[in-house]
């Protein structure tokens, strides 16, 4: 197991849900944190650099990365977590939702890596964790655009591995099934809060992220797929 104490991480979409759980777990391990979200919440983590950062805007990501590196002198871990979802038959999906999913999930991922990569390369022992989804591994009904955005994240991260491995940067797709956050109640899901009961928790996902990050540096986990016991493994 590799210790994370003293490492520096940037988490996008850190204000709630999985991003907040990952941030808290990393803080417990002694990781210094840059926390970005539109809300700019610091989660009460002492010493964290929290600022408003909409991942649709590459300049805001540049500023977020710069603030983190200015504060801590380096960047070792990038958690690409900011994400949105909206569901329903493809032709019934409001164009605004289509644009937002592509802008946040796809472009936001690319912009974040562009901004952070020079510093991760400098680190030489770095990790990129992409919070993709089961929807990035298989087509799911009524999730065509969300799946498109998550397949894009998975493909991007997989392809990046080829160029970054030799520089000591590990690239991992973390692909959970249903997680009980606000996200699971997004438009078109048709779910009530009761549906959250059978899902995994954001802390369950944070555990997996921690497991990935603490593997010895002589190997890397390319993808993790995990689902709640209430979800079948098909479709
Ligand atoms: P969530 O509870 O809705 O949280 C989403 C986070 O993303 C919030 O912190 C939000 O903060 C941030 N965000 C949204 N739009 C943003 C933007 N334009 N710029 C910056 N930050 C933005 O969702 P979650 O369940 O934690 O999901 C996190 C990630 O896990 C997503 O990528 C999602 O696709 C993935 N995932 C979720 C599930 C699930 O079932 N929940 C399953 C598999 C994968 P602000 O509103 O403050 O900006």
Coordinates of N, CA and C and ligand atoms in Angstrom, one line a residue:
X1 N 0.8 -1.2 0.0 CA 0.0 0.0 0.0 C 0.9 1.3 0.0
X2 N 0.5 2.2 -0.8 CA 1.2 3.5 -0.9 C 0.5 4.5 0.0
X3 N 1.3 5.2 0.8 CA 0.7 6.3 1.6 C 0.4 7.5 0.7
X4 N -0.7 8.2 1.1 CA -1.0 9.4 0.3 C -0.7 10.6 1.1
X5 N -0.2 10.5 2.3 CA 0.1 11.6 3.2 C 1.0 12.6 2.4
X6 N 0.6 13.9 2.4 CA 1.4 14.9 1.8 C 1.2 15.1 0.3
X7 N 0.5 14.1 -0.3 CA 0.2 14.3 -1.8 C -0.8 15.4 -2.0
X8 N -0.9 15.9 -3.2 CA -1.8 17.0 -3.5 C -2.8 16.6 -4.5
X9 N -4.1 16.8 -4.3 CA -5.2 16.4 -5.2 C -6.1 17.5 -5.5
X10 N -6.6 17.5 -6.7 CA -7.7 18.4 -7.2 C -8.9 17.5 -7.5
X11 N -10.0 17.9 -6.9 CA -11.3 17.2 -7.2 C -12.2 18.1 -7.8
X12 N -12.8 17.8 -9.0 CA -13.8 18.6 -9.6 C -15.2 18.1 -9.1
X13 N -16.1 19.0 -9.1 CA -17.5 18.6 -8.6 C -17.4 18.2 -7.2
X14 N -16.7 18.9 -6.3 CA -16.4 18.4 -5.0 C -17.5 18.9 -3.9
X15 N -18.5 19.6 -4.3 CA -19.3 20.3 -3.3 C -20.3 19.3 -2.7
X16 N -20.6 18.1 -3.3 CA -21.6 17.2 -2.7 C -21.4 15.8 -3.4
X17 N -22.2 14.9 -2.9 CA -22.2 13.6 -3.5 C -20.8 12.9 -3.5
X18 N -20.5 12.2 -4.6 CA -19.3 11.4 -4.7 C -18.0 12.3 -4.5
X19 N -18.0 13.4 -5.2 CA -16.8 14.3 -5.1 C -16.5 14.7 -3.7
X20 N -17.6 15.0 -2.9 CA -17.4 15.4 -1.5 C -16.9 14.3 -0.7
X21 N -17.4 13.1 -0.9 CA -17.0 11.9 -0.2 C -15.6 11.5 -0.5
X22 N -15.2 11.6 -1.7 CA -13.8 11.4 -2.1 C -12.9 12.4 -1.4
X23 N -13.3 13.7 -1.5 CA -12.5 14.7 -0.9 C -12.2 14.5 0.6
X24 N -13.3 14.1 1.3 CA -13.2 13.9 2.7 C -12.3 12.7 3.0
X25 N -12.4 11.7 2.2 CA -11.6 10.5 2.4 C -10.1 10.8 2.2
X26 N -9.9 11.6 1.2 CA -8.5 11.9 0.9 C -7.9 12.8 2.0
X27 N -8.8 13.8 2.5 CA -8.3 14.6 3.6 C -7.9 13.8 4.8
X28 N -8.7 12.8 5.1 CA -8.4 11.9 6.2 C -7.1 11.2 6.0
X29 N -6.6 11.0 4.8 CA -5.4 10.3 4.5 C -4.2 11.3 4.5
X30 N -4.5 12.6 4.7 CA -3.4 13.6 4.8 C -3.1 14.2 3.4
X31 N -4.1 14.0 2.5 CA -3.9 14.7 1.2 C -4.3 16.1 1.2
X32 N -3.5 17.0 0.6 CA -3.9 18.4 0.5 C -4.8 18.6 -0.7
X33 N -5.8 19.4 -0.6 CA -6.8 19.4 -1.5 C -7.2 20.8 -2.2
X34 N -7.3 20.7 -3.5 CA -8.0 21.8 -4.3 C -9.4 21.2 -4.6
X35 N -10.4 22.0 -4.2 CA -11.8 21.6 -4.4 C -12.5 22.6 -5.3
X36 N -13.0 22.0 -6.5 CA -13.7 22.9 -7.4 C -15.1 22.5 -7.6
X37 N -16.0 23.4 -7.7 CA -17.4 23.2 -8.0 C -18.0 24.5 -8.3
X38 N -19.2 24.6 -8.9 CA -19.8 25.9 -9.1 C -20.0 26.6 -7.8
X39 N -20.4 25.8 -6.8 CA -20.6 26.4 -5.5 C -19.4 26.8 -4.7
X40 N -18.3 26.2 -5.0 CA -17.0 26.5 -4.4 C -16.9 26.1 -2.9
X41 N -17.6 25.1 -2.5 CA -17.7 24.7 -1.1 C -16.4 24.1 -0.6
X42 N -16.0 24.5 0.6 CA -14.7 23.9 1.1 C -15.0 22.7 2.0
X43 N -16.2 22.3 2.2 CA -16.6 21.1 3.0 C -16.1 21.1 4.4
X44 N -15.7 22.3 4.8 CA -15.1 22.4 6.2 C -13.7 21.7 6.3
X45 N -13.1 21.4 5.2 CA -11.8 20.8 5.3 C -10.7 21.8 5.5
X46 N -10.1 21.8 6.6 CA -9.1 22.8 7.0 C -7.9 22.8 6.0
X47 N -7.6 24.0 5.5 CA -6.5 24.1 4.6 C -6.8 23.9 3.1
X48 N -8.0 23.4 2.8 CA -8.3 23.1 1.4 C -8.4 24.4 0.6
X49 N -8.0 24.4 -0.6 CA -8.3 25.5 -1.5 C -9.6 25.2 -2.3
X50 N -10.6 26.0 -1.9 CA -11.9 25.8 -2.5 C -12.3 27.0 -3.3
X51 N -12.7 26.8 -4.5 CA -13.2 28.0 -5.3 C -14.2 27.6 -6.3
X52 N -14.9 28.5 -6.7 CA -15.9 28.3 -7.8 C -15.2 27.9 -9.1
X53 N -15.6 26.8 -9.6 CA -15.0 26.3 -10.9 C -16.0 25.6 -11.7
X54 N -16.5 26.2 -12.7 CA -17.4 25.5 -13.6 C -16.6 24.8 -14.7
X55 N -16.6 23.5 -14.8 CA -15.7 22.8 -15.7 C -16.0 23.0 -17.2
X56 N -17.1 23.7 -17.4 CA -17.4 24.0 -18.8 C -16.6 25.2 -19.3
X57 N -15.9 25.8 -18.4 CA -15.0 27.0 -18.7 C -13.6 26.7 -18.5
X58 N -12.8 26.5 -19.6 CA -11.4 26.1 -19.4 C -10.6 27.1 -18.6
X59 N -10.9 28.3 -18.7 CA -10.1 29.3 -18.0 C -10.4 29.2 -16.4
X60 N -11.6 28.8 -16.1 CA -11.8 28.6 -14.6 C -11.0 27.4 -14.1
X61 N -10.9 26.4 -15.0 CA -10.1 25.2 -14.6 C -8.6 25.6 -14.5
X62 N -8.1 26.4 -15.4 CA -6.7 26.9 -15.4 C -6.5 27.6 -14.0
X63 N -7.5 28.4 -13.7 CA -7.3 29.2 -12.4 C -7.4 28.3 -11.2
X64 N -8.2 27.3 -11.2 CA -8.4 26.3 -10.1 C -7.1 25.5 -9.9
X65 N -6.5 25.1 -11.1 CA -5.2 24.3 -11.0 C -4.1 25.2 -10.5
X66 N -4.1 26.5 -11.0 CA -3.0 27.4 -10.5 C -3.1 27.7 -9.1
X67 N -4.4 27.9 -8.6 CA -4.6 28.2 -7.1 C -4.1 27.0 -6.3
X68 N -4.4 25.8 -6.7 CA -4.0 24.6 -6.0 C -2.4 24.4 -6.0
X69 N -1.8 24.6 -7.1 CA -0.4 24.5 -7.2 C 0.3 25.6 -6.4
X70 N -0.2 26.8 -6.5 CA 0.3 28.0 -5.8 C 0.3 27.7 -4.3
X71 N -0.8 27.1 -3.8 CA -0.9 26.8 -2.4 C 0.0 25.7 -1.9
X72 N 0.1 24.6 -2.7 CA 0.8 23.4 -2.2 C 2.1 23.0 -2.9
X73 N 2.4 23.8 -4.0 CA 3.6 23.6 -4.7 C 3.7 22.4 -5.7
X74 N 2.6 21.7 -5.8 CA 2.6 20.5 -6.7 C 1.2 20.0 -6.9
X75 N 1.1 19.1 -7.9 CA -0.2 18.4 -8.0 C 0.1 16.9 -8.4
X76 N -0.5 16.0 -7.7 CA -0.2 14.6 -7.9 C -1.5 13.8 -8.3
X77 N -2.6 14.2 -7.9 CA -3.9 13.5 -8.2 C -4.9 14.4 -8.8
X78 N -5.5 13.9 -9.9 CA -6.7 14.6 -10.4 C -7.9 13.7 -10.4
X79 N -8.9 14.2 -9.7 CA -10.2 13.4 -9.7 C -11.2 14.1 -10.6
X80 N -11.5 13.5 -11.7 CA -12.4 14.0 -12.7 C -13.8 13.6 -12.3
X81 N -14.5 14.3 -11.5 CA -15.8 13.9 -10.9 C -17.0 14.7 -11.4
X82 N -16.8 16.0 -11.6 CA -18.0 16.8 -12.0 C -18.8 16.1 -13.1
X83 N -20.1 16.0 -12.9 CA -20.9 15.3 -13.9 C -22.3 15.6 -13.7
X84 N -23.1 15.5 -14.8 CA -24.5 15.7 -14.8 C -25.2 14.6 -15.6
X85 N -26.5 14.4 -15.4 CA -27.2 13.3 -16.1 C -28.6 13.7 -16.3
X86 N -29.2 13.4 -17.4 CA -30.6 13.6 -17.7 C -31.0 12.5 -18.6
X87 N -32.2 12.0 -18.5 CA -32.6 10.7 -19.1 C -34.0 10.8 -19.8
X88 N -34.2 9.8 -20.6 CA -35.5 9.7 -21.3 C -35.3 9.3 -22.7
X89 N -36.3 9.1 -23.5 CA -36.2 8.8 -24.9 C -35.4 9.9 -25.6
X90 N -34.5 9.5 -26.5 CA -33.5 10.5 -27.1 C -34.2 11.7 -27.6
X91 N -35.3 11.5 -28.4 CA -36.0 12.7 -29.0 C -36.7 13.6 -28.0
X92 N -36.9 13.0 -26.9 CA -37.6 13.8 -25.8 C -36.7 14.6 -24.9
X93 N -35.4 14.3 -25.1 CA -34.4 15.0 -24.2 C -34.3 16.4 -24.6
X94 N -34.5 17.3 -23.7 CA -34.4 18.8 -24.0 C -33.0 19.1 -24.5
X95 N -32.9 19.9 -25.5 CA -31.6 20.2 -26.1 C -30.6 20.8 -25.0
X96 N -31.1 21.5 -24.0 CA -30.3 22.1 -23.0 C -29.6 21.0 -22.2
X97 N -30.3 19.9 -21.9 CA -29.7 18.8 -21.2 C -28.6 18.1 -22.1
X98 N -28.9 17.9 -23.4 CA -27.9 17.3 -24.3 C -26.6 18.1 -24.2
X99 N -26.8 19.5 -24.4 CA -25.6 20.3 -24.4 C -24.8 20.2 -23.0
X100 N -25.6 20.2 -22.0 CA -25.0 20.3 -20.6 C -24.2 19.0 -20.4
X101 N -24.8 17.8 -20.8 CA -24.1 16.6 -20.5 C -22.7 16.5 -21.3
X102 N -22.8 17.0 -22.6 CA -21.6 16.9 -23.4 C -20.6 18.0 -22.8
X103 N -21.1 19.2 -22.5 CA -20.2 20.2 -22.0 C -19.5 19.9 -20.7
X104 N -20.3 19.4 -19.7 CA -19.8 19.1 -18.4 C -19.0 17.8 -18.4
X105 N -19.6 16.7 -18.9 CA -19.0 15.4 -18.7 C -17.8 15.2 -19.7
X106 N -18.0 15.7 -20.9 CA -16.9 15.4 -21.9 C -15.9 16.6 -22.0
X107 N -16.4 17.8 -22.3 CA -15.5 18.9 -22.4 C -14.8 19.2 -21.1
X108 N -15.6 19.1 -20.0 CA -15.1 19.4 -18.7 C -14.0 18.5 -18.3
X109 N -14.1 17.2 -18.8 CA -13.0 16.3 -18.5 C -11.8 16.6 -19.3
X110 N -11.9 17.0 -20.6 CA -10.8 17.3 -21.4 C -10.1 18.6 -20.9
X111 N -10.9 19.6 -20.6 CA -10.3 20.9 -20.1 C -9.6 20.7 -18.8
X112 N -10.1 19.8 -17.9 CA -9.4 19.6 -16.6 C -8.1 18.9 -16.8
X113 N -8.0 18.0 -17.7 CA -6.8 17.3 -17.9 C -5.8 18.2 -18.6
X114 N -6.2 19.0 -19.5 CA -5.3 20.0 -20.2 C -4.7 20.9 -19.2
X115 N -5.5 21.4 -18.2 CA -5.0 22.3 -17.2 C -4.1 21.6 -16.2
X116 N -4.4 20.4 -15.9 CA -3.6 19.8 -14.8 C -2.4 19.0 -15.2
X117 N -2.4 18.5 -16.5 CA -1.4 17.6 -16.9 C 0.1 18.0 -16.8
X118 N 0.4 19.3 -17.1 CA 1.8 19.7 -17.0 C 2.3 19.5 -15.5
X119 N 1.4 19.7 -14.6 CA 1.8 19.5 -13.2 C 1.9 18.0 -12.8
X120 N 1.0 17.2 -13.3 CA 1.0 15.8 -13.1 C 2.3 15.2 -13.7
X121 N 2.7 15.7 -14.8 CA 3.9 15.2 -15.5 C 5.1 15.6 -14.6
X122 N 5.1 16.8 -14.0 CA 6.2 17.2 -13.2 C 6.3 16.4 -11.9
X123 N 5.1 15.9 -11.4 CA 5.1 15.1 -10.2 C 5.8 13.8 -10.5
X124 N 5.5 13.1 -11.7 CA 6.2 11.9 -12.0 C 5.6 10.7 -11.3
X125 N 4.8 10.9 -10.3 CA 4.1 9.8 -9.6 C 2.7 10.3 -9.4
X126 N 1.9 10.2 -10.4 CA 0.6 10.8 -10.4 C -0.5 9.9 -10.8
X127 N -1.8 10.3 -10.5 CA -2.9 9.5 -10.8 C -4.0 10.4 -11.4
X128 N -4.7 9.9 -12.4 CA -5.9 10.5 -12.9 C -7.0 9.5 -12.7
X129 N -8.0 9.9 -11.9 CA -9.2 9.1 -11.6 C -10.4 9.7 -12.3
X130 N -11.0 8.9 -13.2 CA -12.1 9.4 -13.9 C -13.4 8.8 -13.3
X131 N -14.3 9.6 -12.8 CA -15.5 9.1 -12.3 C -16.4 8.9 -13.5
X132 N -16.3 7.8 -14.1 CA -17.2 7.5 -15.3 C -18.4 6.8 -14.7
X133 N -18.8 5.6 -15.2 CA -20.0 5.0 -14.8 C -20.2 3.7 -15.5
X134 N -21.1 2.9 -14.9 CA -21.5 1.7 -15.7 C -22.0 2.1 -17.0
X135 N -22.5 3.3 -17.1 CA -23.1 3.8 -18.4 C -21.9 4.1 -19.4
X136 N -20.7 4.0 -18.9 CA -19.5 4.2 -19.8 C -19.0 2.8 -20.3
X137 N -19.7 1.8 -19.8 CA -19.2 0.4 -20.2 C -20.2 -0.3 -21.1
X138 N -21.5 0.1 -21.0 CA -22.5 -0.6 -21.8 C -23.7 0.4 -22.0
X139 N -24.4 0.2 -23.1 CA -25.5 1.1 -23.4 C -26.7 0.8 -22.5
X140 N -27.2 1.8 -21.9 CA -28.4 1.6 -21.0 C -29.6 2.3 -21.5
X141 N -30.8 1.7 -21.3 CA -32.0 2.2 -21.9 C -32.3 3.6 -21.4
X142 N -32.7 4.5 -22.2 CA -33.1 5.9 -21.9 C -32.0 6.7 -21.4
X143 N -30.7 6.3 -21.7 CA -29.6 7.0 -21.2 C -28.6 7.3 -22.4
X144 N -29.2 7.4 -23.6 CA -28.3 7.5 -24.8 C -27.2 8.6 -24.7
X145 N -27.6 9.8 -24.4 CA -26.7 10.9 -24.4 C -25.7 10.8 -23.2
X146 N -26.3 10.4 -22.0 CA -25.4 10.2 -20.8 C -24.4 9.1 -21.1
X147 N -24.9 8.0 -21.7 CA -23.9 6.9 -22.1 C -22.9 7.4 -23.1
X148 N -23.3 8.2 -24.1 CA -22.3 8.8 -25.0 C -21.2 9.6 -24.3
X149 N -21.7 10.4 -23.3 CA -20.7 11.2 -22.6 C -19.8 10.4 -21.7
X150 N -20.3 9.3 -21.1 CA -19.5 8.4 -20.2 C -18.6 7.5 -21.0
X151 N -19.1 7.0 -22.2 CA -18.2 6.3 -23.1 C -17.0 7.2 -23.5
X152 N -17.3 8.4 -23.8 CA -16.2 9.4 -24.2 C -15.2 9.5 -23.1
X153 N -15.7 9.6 -21.8 CA -14.7 9.7 -20.7 C -13.9 8.5 -20.6
X154 N -14.5 7.3 -20.7 CA -13.8 6.1 -20.6 C -12.8 5.9 -21.7
X155 N -13.2 6.2 -22.9 CA -12.3 6.1 -24.1 C -11.1 7.1 -24.0
X156 N -11.4 8.3 -23.5 CA -10.3 9.3 -23.4 C -9.3 8.8 -22.3
X157 N -9.8 8.3 -21.2 CA -8.9 7.9 -20.1 C -8.1 6.7 -20.5
X158 N -8.7 5.8 -21.2 CA -8.0 4.5 -21.7 C -6.9 4.9 -22.6
X159 N -7.3 5.8 -23.5 CA -6.3 6.2 -24.5 C -5.1 7.0 -23.9
X160 N -5.4 7.9 -22.9 CA -4.4 8.6 -22.2 C -3.4 7.7 -21.6
X161 N -3.9 6.6 -21.1 CA -3.0 5.7 -20.4 C -1.7 5.3 -21.3
X162 N -2.0 5.2 -22.6 CA -0.9 4.9 -23.5 C 0.2 5.9 -23.5
X163 N -0.2 7.2 -23.4 CA 0.9 8.2 -23.4 C 1.4 8.6 -22.1
X164 N 0.7 8.3 -21.0 CA 1.1 8.8 -19.7 C 1.8 7.7 -18.8
X165 N 1.6 6.4 -19.1 CA 2.2 5.4 -18.3 C 3.7 5.6 -18.2
X166 N 4.4 5.8 -19.3 CA 5.8 5.9 -19.2 C 6.3 7.2 -18.4
X167 N 5.4 8.1 -18.1 CA 5.7 9.2 -17.3 C 5.3 9.1 -15.9
X168 N 4.9 7.8 -15.5 CA 4.6 7.6 -14.1 C 3.2 8.0 -13.7
X169 N 2.3 8.3 -14.7 CA 1.0 8.7 -14.4 C 0.0 7.5 -14.7
X170 N -0.8 7.2 -13.7 CA -1.7 6.1 -13.8 C -3.1 6.6 -14.1
X171 N -3.8 6.0 -15.0 CA -5.1 6.5 -15.5 C -6.2 5.4 -15.2
X172 N -7.2 5.7 -14.4 CA -8.2 4.7 -14.0 C -9.6 5.2 -14.2
X173 N -10.4 4.4 -14.8 CA -11.8 4.7 -14.9 C -12.5 4.0 -13.7
X174 N -13.2 4.8 -12.9 CA -14.0 4.2 -11.8 C -15.5 4.2 -12.3
X175 N -16.0 3.0 -12.4 CA -17.4 2.9 -13.0 C -18.4 2.3 -12.1
X176 N -19.0 3.1 -11.2 CA -20.0 2.5 -10.3 C -21.4 2.4 -11.0
X177 N -22.2 1.5 -10.5 CA -23.6 1.5 -10.8 C -24.3 2.6 -9.9
X178 N -25.5 2.3 -9.5 CA -26.3 3.3 -8.8 C -25.7 3.8 -7.5
X179 N -25.6 5.1 -7.3 CA -25.1 5.6 -6.0 C -26.1 6.6 -5.5
X180 N -26.4 6.5 -4.2 CA -27.5 7.3 -3.6 C -27.0 8.8 -3.4
X181 N -27.1 9.6 -4.4 CA -26.8 11.0 -4.3 C -27.9 11.8 -5.0
X182 N -27.8 13.1 -5.0 CA -28.8 13.9 -5.7 C -28.9 13.5 -7.2
X183 N -27.8 13.1 -7.7 CA -27.7 12.7 -9.1 C -28.7 11.6 -9.5
X184 N -28.9 10.7 -8.6 CA -29.7 9.6 -8.9 C -31.2 10.0 -9.1
X185 N -31.5 11.2 -8.7 CA -32.9 11.7 -8.8 C -33.0 12.8 -9.9
X186 N -32.0 12.8 -10.8 CA -32.0 13.8 -11.8 C -33.2 13.6 -12.8
X187 N -33.5 14.6 -13.6 CA -34.7 14.6 -14.5 C -34.7 13.3 -15.3
X188 N -35.9 12.8 -15.5 CA -36.1 11.7 -16.4 C -35.9 10.3 -15.7
X189 N -35.3 10.3 -14.5 CA -35.0 9.0 -13.8 C -36.4 8.4 -13.4
X190 N -37.3 9.3 -13.1 CA -38.6 8.9 -12.6 C -38.5 8.2 -11.2
X191 N -37.5 8.6 -10.5 CA -37.3 7.9 -9.2 C -37.7 8.8 -8.0
X192 N -38.2 8.2 -7.0 CA -38.4 8.9 -5.7 C -37.3 8.6 -4.8
X193 N -37.2 9.2 -3.7 CA -36.1 9.0 -2.7 C -36.1 7.6 -2.2
X194 N -37.2 6.9 -2.2 CA -37.2 5.5 -1.8 C -36.2 4.6 -2.6
X195 N -36.1 5.0 -3.9 CA -35.2 4.2 -4.7 C -33.8 4.2 -4.3
X196 N -33.4 5.3 -3.5 CA -32.0 5.4 -3.1 C -31.6 4.3 -2.1
X197 N -32.6 3.7 -1.5 CA -32.3 2.8 -0.3 C -31.5 1.6 -0.8
X198 N -31.7 1.1 -2.0 CA -30.9 -0.1 -2.4 C -29.6 0.3 -3.1
X199 N -29.3 1.5 -3.1 CA -28.0 1.9 -3.9 C -26.8 1.9 -3.0
X200 N -25.7 2.1 -3.6 CA -24.4 2.2 -2.9 C -24.3 3.7 -2.3
X201 N -23.4 3.9 -1.4 CA -23.3 5.2 -0.9 C -22.1 5.9 -1.6
X202 N -22.1 7.2 -1.5 CA -20.9 8.0 -2.0 C -19.6 7.5 -1.3
X203 N -19.7 7.2 0.0 CA -18.6 6.7 0.7 C -18.1 5.3 0.2
X204 N -19.0 4.5 -0.3 CA -18.6 3.2 -0.9 C -17.7 3.5 -2.1
X205 N -18.1 4.5 -2.9 CA -17.3 4.9 -4.1 C -15.9 5.5 -3.6
X206 N -15.9 6.3 -2.6 CA -14.7 6.9 -2.1 C -13.7 5.8 -1.6
X207 N -14.3 4.7 -1.1 CA -13.4 3.5 -0.7 C -12.7 3.0 -1.9
X208 N -13.4 2.8 -3.0 CA -12.8 2.3 -4.2 C -11.7 3.2 -4.7
X209 N -12.0 4.5 -4.7 CA -11.0 5.5 -5.2 C -9.8 5.4 -4.3
X210 N -10.0 5.3 -3.0 CA -8.8 5.2 -2.1 C -8.0 3.9 -2.4
X211 N -8.7 2.8 -2.6 CA -8.1 1.5 -2.9 C -7.2 1.7 -4.2
X212 N -7.7 2.3 -5.2 CA -7.0 2.5 -6.5 C -5.7 3.3 -6.2
X213 N -5.9 4.4 -5.5 CA -4.8 5.4 -5.3 C -3.7 4.8 -4.4
X214 N -4.0 3.8 -3.5 CA -3.1 3.3 -2.6 C -2.4 2.0 -3.1
X215 N -2.7 1.6 -4.3 CA -1.9 0.5 -4.8 C -0.4 0.8 -5.0
X216 N 0.4 -0.2 -4.8 CA 1.9 0.1 -5.0 C 2.1 0.7 -6.4
X217 N 3.1 1.5 -6.5 CA 3.3 2.2 -7.8 C 3.8 1.3 -8.9
X218 N 4.1 0.0 -8.6 CA 4.5 -0.8 -9.7 C 3.4 -1.4 -10.6
X219 N 2.2 -1.0 -10.3 CA 1.1 -1.4 -11.1 C -0.1 -0.4 -11.0
X220 N -1.0 -0.6 -12.0 CA -2.2 0.4 -12.0 C -3.4 -0.4 -12.3
X221 N -4.5 0.1 -11.8 CA -5.9 -0.4 -12.1 C -6.5 0.4 -13.2
X222 N -6.8 -0.3 -14.3 CA -7.3 0.5 -15.4 C -8.8 0.8 -15.3
X223 N -9.5 -0.1 -14.7 CA -11.0 0.1 -14.6 C -11.5 -0.6 -13.4
X224 N -12.4 0.0 -12.7 CA -13.2 -0.7 -11.7 C -14.6 -0.7 -12.0
X225 N -15.4 -1.8 -12.0 CA -16.8 -1.8 -12.2 C -17.4 -2.4 -11.0
X226 N -18.4 -1.8 -10.4 CA -19.1 -2.3 -9.2 C -20.5 -1.8 -9.1
X227 N -21.4 -2.6 -8.7 CA -22.8 -2.3 -8.7 C -23.5 -2.7 -7.4
X228 N -24.5 -2.0 -7.0 CA -25.3 -2.5 -5.8 C -25.9 -3.9 -6.1
X229 N -26.1 -4.6 -5.0 CA -26.7 -5.9 -5.1 C -28.1 -5.9 -5.7
X230 N -28.8 -4.7 -5.6 CA -30.1 -4.6 -6.1 C -30.1 -4.4 -7.7
X231 N -28.9 -4.2 -8.3 CA -28.9 -4.0 -9.8 C -28.3 -5.3 -10.4
X232 N -29.0 -5.7 -11.5 CA -28.5 -6.8 -12.3 C -27.2 -6.4 -13.0
X233 N -26.5 -7.4 -13.5 CA -25.2 -7.1 -14.1 C -25.3 -7.0 -15.6
X234 N -26.5 -7.2 -16.2 CA -26.7 -7.0 -17.6 C -27.3 -5.6 -17.8
X235 N -27.2 -5.0 -18.9 CA -27.9 -3.8 -19.3 C -27.8 -2.6 -18.4
Ligands
LIG1 P1 -24.2 14.9 -7.6 O1 -24.5 14.5 -6.2 O2 -25.2 15.5 -8.4 O3 -22.9 15.9 -7.6 C1 -22.4 16.4 -8.8 C2 -21.2 17.3 -8.5 O4 -20.8 17.9 -9.7 C3 -21.6 18.5 -7.6 O5 -20.6 18.7 -6.7 C4 -21.8 19.6 -8.5 O6 -21.4 20.8 -7.8 C5 -20.8 19.3 -9.6 N1 -21.0 19.9 -10.9 C6 -22.1 19.8 -11.6 N2 -22.0 20.6 -12.7 C7 -20.8 21.2 -12.7 C8 -20.1 22.1 -13.5 N3 -20.6 22.6 -14.6 N4 -18.9 22.5 -13.1 C9 -18.3 22.0 -11.9 N5 -18.9 21.2 -11.1 C10 -20.2 20.8 -11.5 O7 -23.6 13.6 -8.5 P2 -22.7 12.4 -8.0 O8 -23.6 11.2 -7.9 O9 -21.9 12.7 -6.9 O10 -21.9 12.1 -9.4 C11 -20.5 12.5 -9.5 C12 -20.0 11.7 -10.7 O11 -20.2 10.3 -10.5 C13 -20.6 12.2 -12.0 O12 -19.6 12.3 -13.0 C14 -21.6 11.0 -12.3 O13 -21.7 10.9 -13.7 C15 -20.8 9.9 -11.7 N6 -21.6 8.7 -11.4 C16 -22.7 8.8 -10.6 C17 -23.5 7.7 -10.3 C18 -24.7 7.8 -9.4 O14 -25.6 6.9 -9.5 N7 -24.9 8.8 -8.6 C19 -23.2 6.5 -10.8 C20 -22.1 6.4 -11.6 C21 -21.3 7.5 -11.9 P3 -22.0 22.3 -8.1 O15 -23.5 22.1 -8.3 O16 -21.7 23.0 -6.9 O17 -21.3 22.7 -9.3

